[in-house]
Short mmCIF file of C-alpha atoms in Angstrom, two decimals:
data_model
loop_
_atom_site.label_atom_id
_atom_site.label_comp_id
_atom_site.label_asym_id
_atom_site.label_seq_id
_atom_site.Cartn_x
_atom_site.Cartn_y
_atom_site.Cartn_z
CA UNK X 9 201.93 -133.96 71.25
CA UNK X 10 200.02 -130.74 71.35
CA UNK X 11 196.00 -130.81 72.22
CA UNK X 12 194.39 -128.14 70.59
CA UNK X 13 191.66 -126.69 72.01
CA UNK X 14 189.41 -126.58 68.83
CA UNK X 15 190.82 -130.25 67.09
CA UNK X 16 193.58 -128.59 64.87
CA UNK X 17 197.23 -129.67 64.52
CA UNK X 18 199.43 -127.08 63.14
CA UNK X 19 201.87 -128.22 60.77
CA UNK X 20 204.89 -127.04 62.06
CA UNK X 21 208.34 -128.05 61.01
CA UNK X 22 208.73 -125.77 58.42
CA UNK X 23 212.25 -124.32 57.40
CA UNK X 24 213.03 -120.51 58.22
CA UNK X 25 214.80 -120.15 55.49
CA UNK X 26 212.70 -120.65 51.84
CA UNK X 27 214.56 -120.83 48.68
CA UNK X 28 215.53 -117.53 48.45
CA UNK X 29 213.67 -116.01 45.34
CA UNK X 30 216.70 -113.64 43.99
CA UNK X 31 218.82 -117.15 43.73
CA UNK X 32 217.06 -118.53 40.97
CA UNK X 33 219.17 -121.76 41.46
CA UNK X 34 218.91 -125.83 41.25
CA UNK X 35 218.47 -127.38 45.08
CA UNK X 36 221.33 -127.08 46.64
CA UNK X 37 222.86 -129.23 49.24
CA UNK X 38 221.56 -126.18 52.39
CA UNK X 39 217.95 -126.80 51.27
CA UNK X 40 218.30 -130.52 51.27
CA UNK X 41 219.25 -130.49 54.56
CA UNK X 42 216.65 -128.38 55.57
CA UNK X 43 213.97 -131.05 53.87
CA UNK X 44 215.68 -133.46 55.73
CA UNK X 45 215.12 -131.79 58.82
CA UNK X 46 211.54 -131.25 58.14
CA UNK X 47 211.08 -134.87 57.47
CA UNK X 48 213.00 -135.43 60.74
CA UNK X 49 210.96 -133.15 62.79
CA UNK X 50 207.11 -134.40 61.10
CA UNK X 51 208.45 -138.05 62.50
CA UNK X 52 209.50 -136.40 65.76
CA UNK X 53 212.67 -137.57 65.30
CA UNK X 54 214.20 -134.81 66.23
CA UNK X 55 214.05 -131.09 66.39
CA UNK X 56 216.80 -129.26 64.21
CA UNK X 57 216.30 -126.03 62.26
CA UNK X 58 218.96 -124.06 60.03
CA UNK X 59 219.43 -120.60 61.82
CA UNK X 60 218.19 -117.53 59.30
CA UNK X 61 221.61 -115.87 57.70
CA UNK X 62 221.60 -112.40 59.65
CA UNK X 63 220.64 -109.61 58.01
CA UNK X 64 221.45 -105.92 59.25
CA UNK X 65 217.92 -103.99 58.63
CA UNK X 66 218.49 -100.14 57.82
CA UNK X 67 215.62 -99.09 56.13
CA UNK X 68 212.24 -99.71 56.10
CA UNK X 69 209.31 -98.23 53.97
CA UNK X 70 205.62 -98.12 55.85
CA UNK X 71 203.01 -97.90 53.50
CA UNK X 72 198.98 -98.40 55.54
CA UNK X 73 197.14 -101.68 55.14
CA UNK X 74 200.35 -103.02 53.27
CA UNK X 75 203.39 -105.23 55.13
CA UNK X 76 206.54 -103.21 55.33
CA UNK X 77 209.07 -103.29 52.75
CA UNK X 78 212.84 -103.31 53.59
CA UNK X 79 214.47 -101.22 51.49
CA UNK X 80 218.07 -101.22 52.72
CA UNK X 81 219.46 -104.37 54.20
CA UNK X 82 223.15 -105.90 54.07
CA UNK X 83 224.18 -109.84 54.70
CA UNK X 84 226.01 -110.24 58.00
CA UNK X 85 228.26 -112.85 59.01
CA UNK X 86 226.73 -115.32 61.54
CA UNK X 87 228.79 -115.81 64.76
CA UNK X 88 227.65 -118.98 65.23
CA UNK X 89 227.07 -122.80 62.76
CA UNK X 90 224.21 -122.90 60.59
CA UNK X 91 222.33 -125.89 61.99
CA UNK X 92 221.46 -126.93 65.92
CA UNK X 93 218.62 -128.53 67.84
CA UNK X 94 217.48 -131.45 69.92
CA UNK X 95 218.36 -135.12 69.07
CA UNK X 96 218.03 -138.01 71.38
CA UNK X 97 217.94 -135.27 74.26
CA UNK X 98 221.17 -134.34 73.52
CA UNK X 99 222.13 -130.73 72.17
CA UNK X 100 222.89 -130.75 68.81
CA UNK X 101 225.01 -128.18 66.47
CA UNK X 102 226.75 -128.50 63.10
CA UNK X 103 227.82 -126.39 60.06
CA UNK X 104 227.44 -127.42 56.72
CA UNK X 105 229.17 -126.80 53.71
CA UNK X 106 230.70 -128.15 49.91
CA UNK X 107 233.34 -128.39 48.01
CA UNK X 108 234.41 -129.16 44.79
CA UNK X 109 238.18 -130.13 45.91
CA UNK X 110 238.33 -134.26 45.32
CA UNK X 111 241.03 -134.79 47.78
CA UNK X 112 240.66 -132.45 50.94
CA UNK X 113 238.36 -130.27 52.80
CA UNK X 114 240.12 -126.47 52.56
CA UNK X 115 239.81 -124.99 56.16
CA UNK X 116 239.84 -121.10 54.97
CA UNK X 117 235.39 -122.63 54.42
CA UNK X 118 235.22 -122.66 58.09
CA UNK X 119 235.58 -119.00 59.46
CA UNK X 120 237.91 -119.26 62.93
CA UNK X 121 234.68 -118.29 65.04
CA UNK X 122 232.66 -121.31 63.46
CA UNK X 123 235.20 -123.68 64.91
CA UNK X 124 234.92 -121.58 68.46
CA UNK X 125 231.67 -121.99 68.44
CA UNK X 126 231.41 -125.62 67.69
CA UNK X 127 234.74 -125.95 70.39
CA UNK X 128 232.59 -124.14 73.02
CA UNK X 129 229.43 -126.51 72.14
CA UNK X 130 231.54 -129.87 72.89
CA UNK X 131 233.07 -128.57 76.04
CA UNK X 132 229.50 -127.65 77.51
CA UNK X 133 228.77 -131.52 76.61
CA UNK X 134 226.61 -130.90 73.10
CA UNK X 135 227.48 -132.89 70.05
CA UNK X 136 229.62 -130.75 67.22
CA UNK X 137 230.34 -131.93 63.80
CA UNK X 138 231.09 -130.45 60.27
CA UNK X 139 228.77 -131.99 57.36
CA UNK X 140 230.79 -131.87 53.80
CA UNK X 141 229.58 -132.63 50.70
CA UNK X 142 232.44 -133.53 47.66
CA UNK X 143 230.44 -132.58 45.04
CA UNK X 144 233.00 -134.27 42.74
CA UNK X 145 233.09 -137.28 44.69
CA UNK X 146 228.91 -137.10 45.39
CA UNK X 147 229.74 -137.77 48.53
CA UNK X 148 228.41 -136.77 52.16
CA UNK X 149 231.04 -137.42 55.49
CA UNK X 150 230.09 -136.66 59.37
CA UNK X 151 233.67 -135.37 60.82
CA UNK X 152 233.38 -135.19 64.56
CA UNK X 153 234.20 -131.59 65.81
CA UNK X 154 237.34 -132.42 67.63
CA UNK X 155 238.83 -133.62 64.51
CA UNK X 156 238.09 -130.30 62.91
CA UNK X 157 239.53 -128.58 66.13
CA UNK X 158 242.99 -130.79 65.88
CA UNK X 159 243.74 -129.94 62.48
CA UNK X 160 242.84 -125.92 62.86
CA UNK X 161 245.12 -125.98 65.97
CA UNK X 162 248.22 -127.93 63.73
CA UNK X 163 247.49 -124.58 61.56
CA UNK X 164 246.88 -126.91 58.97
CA UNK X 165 245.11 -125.53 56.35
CA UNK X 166 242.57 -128.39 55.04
CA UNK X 167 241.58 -131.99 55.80
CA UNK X 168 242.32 -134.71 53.46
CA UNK X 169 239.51 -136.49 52.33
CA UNK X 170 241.13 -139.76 53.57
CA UNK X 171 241.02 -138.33 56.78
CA UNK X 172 237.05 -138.02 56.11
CA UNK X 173 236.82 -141.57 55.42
CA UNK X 174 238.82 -143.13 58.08
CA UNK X 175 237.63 -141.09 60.76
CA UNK X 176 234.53 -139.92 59.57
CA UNK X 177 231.10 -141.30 58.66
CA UNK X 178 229.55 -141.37 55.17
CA UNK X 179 225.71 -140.35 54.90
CA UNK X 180 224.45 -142.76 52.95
CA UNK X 181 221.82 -141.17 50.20
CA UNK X 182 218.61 -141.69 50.86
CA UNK X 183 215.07 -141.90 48.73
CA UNK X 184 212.55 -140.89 51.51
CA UNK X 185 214.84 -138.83 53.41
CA UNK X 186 217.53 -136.93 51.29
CA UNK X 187 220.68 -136.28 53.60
CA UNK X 188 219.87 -138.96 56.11
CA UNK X 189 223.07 -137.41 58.77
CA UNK X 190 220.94 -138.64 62.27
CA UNK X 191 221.94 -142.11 61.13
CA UNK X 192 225.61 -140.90 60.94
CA UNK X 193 224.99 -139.54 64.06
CA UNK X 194 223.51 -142.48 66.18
CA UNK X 195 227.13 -144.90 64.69
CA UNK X 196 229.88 -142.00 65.89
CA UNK X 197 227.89 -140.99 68.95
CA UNK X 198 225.65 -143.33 69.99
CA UNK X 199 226.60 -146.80 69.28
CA UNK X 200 229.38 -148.91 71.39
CA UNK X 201 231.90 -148.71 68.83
CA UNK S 13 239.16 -123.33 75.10
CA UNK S 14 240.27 -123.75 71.13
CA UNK S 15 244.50 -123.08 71.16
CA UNK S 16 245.02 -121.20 67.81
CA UNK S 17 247.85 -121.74 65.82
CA UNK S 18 248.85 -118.57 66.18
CA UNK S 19 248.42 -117.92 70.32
CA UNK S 20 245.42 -115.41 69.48
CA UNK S 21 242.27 -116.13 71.24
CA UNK S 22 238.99 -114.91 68.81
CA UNK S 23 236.30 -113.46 71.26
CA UNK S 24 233.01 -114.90 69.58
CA UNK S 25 229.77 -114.96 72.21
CA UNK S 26 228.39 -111.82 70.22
CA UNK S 27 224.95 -111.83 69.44
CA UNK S 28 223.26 -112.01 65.42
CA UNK S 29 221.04 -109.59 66.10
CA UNK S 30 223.02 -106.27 65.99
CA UNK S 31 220.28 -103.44 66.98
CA UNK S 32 219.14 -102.46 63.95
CA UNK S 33 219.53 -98.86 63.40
CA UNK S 34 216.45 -98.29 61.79
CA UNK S 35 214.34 -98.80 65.24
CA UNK S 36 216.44 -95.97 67.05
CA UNK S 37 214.70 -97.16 70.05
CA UNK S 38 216.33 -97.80 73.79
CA UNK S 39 217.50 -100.58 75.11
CA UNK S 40 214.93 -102.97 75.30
CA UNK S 41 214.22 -106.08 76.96
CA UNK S 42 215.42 -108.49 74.12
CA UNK S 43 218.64 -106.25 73.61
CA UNK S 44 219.34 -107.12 77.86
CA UNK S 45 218.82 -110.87 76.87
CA UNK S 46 221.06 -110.70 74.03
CA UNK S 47 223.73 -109.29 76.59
CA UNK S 48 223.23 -111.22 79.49
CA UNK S 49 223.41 -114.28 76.84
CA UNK S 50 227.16 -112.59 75.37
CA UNK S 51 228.05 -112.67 79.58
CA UNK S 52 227.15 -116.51 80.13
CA UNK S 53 228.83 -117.23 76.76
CA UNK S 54 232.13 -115.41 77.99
CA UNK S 55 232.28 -117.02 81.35
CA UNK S 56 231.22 -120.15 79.77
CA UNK S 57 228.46 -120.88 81.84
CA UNK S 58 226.18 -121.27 78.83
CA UNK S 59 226.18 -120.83 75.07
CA UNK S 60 222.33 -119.79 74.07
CA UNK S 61 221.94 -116.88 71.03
CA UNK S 62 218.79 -115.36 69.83
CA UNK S 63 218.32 -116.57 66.25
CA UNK S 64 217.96 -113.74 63.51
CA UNK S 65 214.58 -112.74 62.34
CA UNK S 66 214.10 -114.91 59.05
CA UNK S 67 213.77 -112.07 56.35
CA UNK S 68 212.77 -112.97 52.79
CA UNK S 69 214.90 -111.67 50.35
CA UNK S 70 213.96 -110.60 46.95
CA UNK S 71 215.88 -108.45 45.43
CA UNK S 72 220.29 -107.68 45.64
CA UNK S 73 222.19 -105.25 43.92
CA UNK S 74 225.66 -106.24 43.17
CA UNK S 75 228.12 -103.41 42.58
CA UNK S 76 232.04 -104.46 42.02
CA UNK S 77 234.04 -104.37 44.78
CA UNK S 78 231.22 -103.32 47.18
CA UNK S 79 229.37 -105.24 49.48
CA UNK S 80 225.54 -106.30 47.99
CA UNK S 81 223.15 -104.34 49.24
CA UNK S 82 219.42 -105.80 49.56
CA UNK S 83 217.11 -103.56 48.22
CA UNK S 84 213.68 -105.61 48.60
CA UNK S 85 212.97 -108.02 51.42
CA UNK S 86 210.19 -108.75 53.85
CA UNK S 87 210.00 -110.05 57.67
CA UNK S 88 208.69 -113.50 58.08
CA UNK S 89 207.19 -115.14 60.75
CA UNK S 90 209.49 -117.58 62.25
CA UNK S 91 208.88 -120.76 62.70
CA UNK S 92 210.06 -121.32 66.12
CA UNK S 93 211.55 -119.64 69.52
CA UNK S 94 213.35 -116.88 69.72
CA UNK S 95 216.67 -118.68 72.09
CA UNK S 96 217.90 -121.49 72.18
CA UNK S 97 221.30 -123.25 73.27
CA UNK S 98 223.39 -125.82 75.21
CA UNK S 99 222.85 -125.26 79.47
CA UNK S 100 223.87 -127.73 82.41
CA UNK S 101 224.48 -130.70 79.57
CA UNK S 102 220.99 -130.10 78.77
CA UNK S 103 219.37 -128.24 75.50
CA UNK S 104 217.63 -125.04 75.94
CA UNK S 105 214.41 -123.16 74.22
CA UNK S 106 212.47 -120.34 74.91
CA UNK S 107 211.06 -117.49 73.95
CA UNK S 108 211.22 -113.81 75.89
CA UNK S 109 208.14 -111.48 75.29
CA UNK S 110 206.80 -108.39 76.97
CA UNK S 111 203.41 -107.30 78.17
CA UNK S 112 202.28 -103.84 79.13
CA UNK S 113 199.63 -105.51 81.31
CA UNK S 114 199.96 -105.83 85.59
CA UNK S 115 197.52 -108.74 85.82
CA UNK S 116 197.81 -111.36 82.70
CA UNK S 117 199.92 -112.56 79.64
CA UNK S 118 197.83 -112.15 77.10
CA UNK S 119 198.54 -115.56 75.18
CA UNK S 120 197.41 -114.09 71.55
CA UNK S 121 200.92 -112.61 71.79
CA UNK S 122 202.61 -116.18 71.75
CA UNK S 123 201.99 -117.63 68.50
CA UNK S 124 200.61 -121.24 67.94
CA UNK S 125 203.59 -122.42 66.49
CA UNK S 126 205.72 -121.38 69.09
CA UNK S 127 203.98 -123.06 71.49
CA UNK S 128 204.23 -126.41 69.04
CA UNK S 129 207.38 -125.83 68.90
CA UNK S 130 208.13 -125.47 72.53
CA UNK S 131 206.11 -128.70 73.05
CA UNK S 132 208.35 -130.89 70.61
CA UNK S 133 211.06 -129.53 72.66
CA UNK S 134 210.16 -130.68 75.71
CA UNK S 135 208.83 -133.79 74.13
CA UNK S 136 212.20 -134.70 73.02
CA UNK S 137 213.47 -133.68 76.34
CA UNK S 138 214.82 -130.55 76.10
CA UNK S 139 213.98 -127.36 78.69
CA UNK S 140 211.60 -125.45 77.11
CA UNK S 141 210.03 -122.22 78.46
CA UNK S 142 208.54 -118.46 78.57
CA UNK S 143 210.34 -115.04 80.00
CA UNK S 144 207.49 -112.66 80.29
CA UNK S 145 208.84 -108.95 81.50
CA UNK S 146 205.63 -107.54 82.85
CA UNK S 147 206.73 -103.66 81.67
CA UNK S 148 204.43 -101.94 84.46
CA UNK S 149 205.03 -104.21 87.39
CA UNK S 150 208.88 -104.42 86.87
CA UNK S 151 208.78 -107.99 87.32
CA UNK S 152 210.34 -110.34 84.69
CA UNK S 153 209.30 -114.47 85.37
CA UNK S 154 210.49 -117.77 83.85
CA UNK S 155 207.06 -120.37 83.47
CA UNK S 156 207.64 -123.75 82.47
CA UNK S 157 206.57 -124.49 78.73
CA UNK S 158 204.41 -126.87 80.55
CA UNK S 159 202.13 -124.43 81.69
CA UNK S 160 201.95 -122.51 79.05
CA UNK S 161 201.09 -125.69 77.48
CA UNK S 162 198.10 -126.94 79.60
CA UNK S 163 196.44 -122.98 79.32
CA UNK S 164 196.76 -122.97 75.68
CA UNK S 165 194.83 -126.35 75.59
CA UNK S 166 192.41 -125.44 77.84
CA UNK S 167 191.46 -122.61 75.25
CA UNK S 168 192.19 -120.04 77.48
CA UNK S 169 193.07 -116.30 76.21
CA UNK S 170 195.47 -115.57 78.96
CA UNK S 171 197.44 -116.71 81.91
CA UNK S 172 196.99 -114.70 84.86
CA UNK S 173 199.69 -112.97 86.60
CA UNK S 174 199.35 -114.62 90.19
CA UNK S 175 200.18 -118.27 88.12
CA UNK S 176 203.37 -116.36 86.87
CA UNK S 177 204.05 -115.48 90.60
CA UNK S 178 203.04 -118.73 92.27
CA UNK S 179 204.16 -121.73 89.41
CA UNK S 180 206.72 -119.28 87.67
CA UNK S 181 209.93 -118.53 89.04
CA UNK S 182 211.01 -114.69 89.73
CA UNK S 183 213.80 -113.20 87.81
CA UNK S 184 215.57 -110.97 90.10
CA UNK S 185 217.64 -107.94 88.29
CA UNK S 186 221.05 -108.47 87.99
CA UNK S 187 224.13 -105.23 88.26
CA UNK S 188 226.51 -107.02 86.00
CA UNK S 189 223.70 -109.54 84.54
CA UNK S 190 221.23 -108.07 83.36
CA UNK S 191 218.07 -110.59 83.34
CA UNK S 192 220.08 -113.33 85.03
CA UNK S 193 217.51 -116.42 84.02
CA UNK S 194 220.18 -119.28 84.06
CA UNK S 195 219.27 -118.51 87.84
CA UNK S 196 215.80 -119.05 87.57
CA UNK S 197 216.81 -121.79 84.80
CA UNK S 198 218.70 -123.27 88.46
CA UNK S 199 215.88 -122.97 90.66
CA UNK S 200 213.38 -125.06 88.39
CA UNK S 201 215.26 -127.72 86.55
CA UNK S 202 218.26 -128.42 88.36
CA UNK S 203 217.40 -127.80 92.15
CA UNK S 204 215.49 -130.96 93.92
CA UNK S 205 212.22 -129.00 94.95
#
């Protein structure tokens, strides 16, 4: 822990990416993730934030005394997963996603360089994984990254679900903590199974 | 190295954080970072990105068949480093500023929460740290979060340059890397001083 010099802990832990207001949706599975995380961090836990989606700035109106105002701006697409951080001093790094498919995962969610990324990840000796949610099937499976990496190099174009549940783990729902994953993660990569 | 189905071979390792044409600025020292990091990435010697500036968005225009263009949307203050990544096995944070001063960091330019976050790093065991490019002296040093740690909780408003010079470690301009800092990165951590 941090000693402050006047008394103060700062709450940090905080997601960098609100609800966007323009959305005007339910919560989605992305910001239960990123409460989870929160929760995770506040217990020190561990120390995982969702990256902010890049945005490509092109204009920007200064008015005095007032905070700028971007005016132009377009979505890019990340080059890297949505989620990494710190667990059990081990690098961490996953992408996230849903579907509403009942019986398999379609790859053509997973852009090619998301797969690279989370390839390059396990070869430097981090931990890579995909977190889906089956909406139909309310639902939430850990797939290791090199399972992800197989079926992308057979070309295949999705994973069945079975393959999910036989060589996957399920994230139990939780009350307290909403998508509790780190337990998924501590049976695939840190137990003697 | 991922095989693709198809024998091509995607070059990812670019950065998130295109230069945003609005600045029309030189290259600055975050832009060098952002290219050394693409280097280390390609050789595989390390896969660290900056993450993108978290921008609120509040209002899109959809037009069919274009891309949505953001027409409101404000900067936020993140909520952690700038860098992080997966080095040596090991996880990797820090954050890169720059100071026009020859004789101190000024520490009211490193947020609270940066330093927090930083600490919870290193607390969980990760490598945390500062790259300070001191603009005037052409000197650019690596400190050890610690440090920066034990200053901030001392209360004090700066850290002087001679600390960067005799706990820091130099980092020496590269030709084909341009602010080579896995070096320095190799000097602290990983040599047995």
């Amino acid at each position: 822990m941090i000693r402050y010099p006047n008394g103060k802990i700062a709450t940090t832990c905080k997601p960098d990416t609100p609800q966007d207001s323009f959305k005007n949706r339910g919560l989605e599975f992305e910001d239960e993730i990123n409460q989870t995380n929160a929760f995770y961090c506040q217990q020190n836990r561990a120390v995982i934030y969702k990256k902010p989606t890049p945005i490509k700035v092109v204009r920007v109106a200064y008015h005095t005394g007032e905070q700028p105002v971007i005016t132009e701006a377009y979505f890019q697409q990340p080059s890297t997963t949505d989620y990494n951080g710190i667990y059990r001093g081990k690098y961490l790094d996953f992408e996230a996603k849903e579907t509403r498919s009942k019986t398999s995962f379609p790859l053509k969610n997973l852009p090619t360089h998301q797969i690279q990324h989370l390839v390059q990840i396990m070869d430097q000796g981090g931990i890579g994984f995909l977190l889906v949610y089956f909406k139909l099937n309310q639902t939430v499976f850990l797939l290791d990254g090199r399972i992800v990496q197989q079926f992308f190099e057979q070309g295949k174009s999705s994973i069945p679900y079975t393959t999910f549940v036989e060589q996957g783990v399920e994230v139990m729902q939780g009350y307290l903590v909403r998508i509790p994953y780190l337990d998924a993660v501590d049976r695939f990569y840190f137990s003697s199974r």
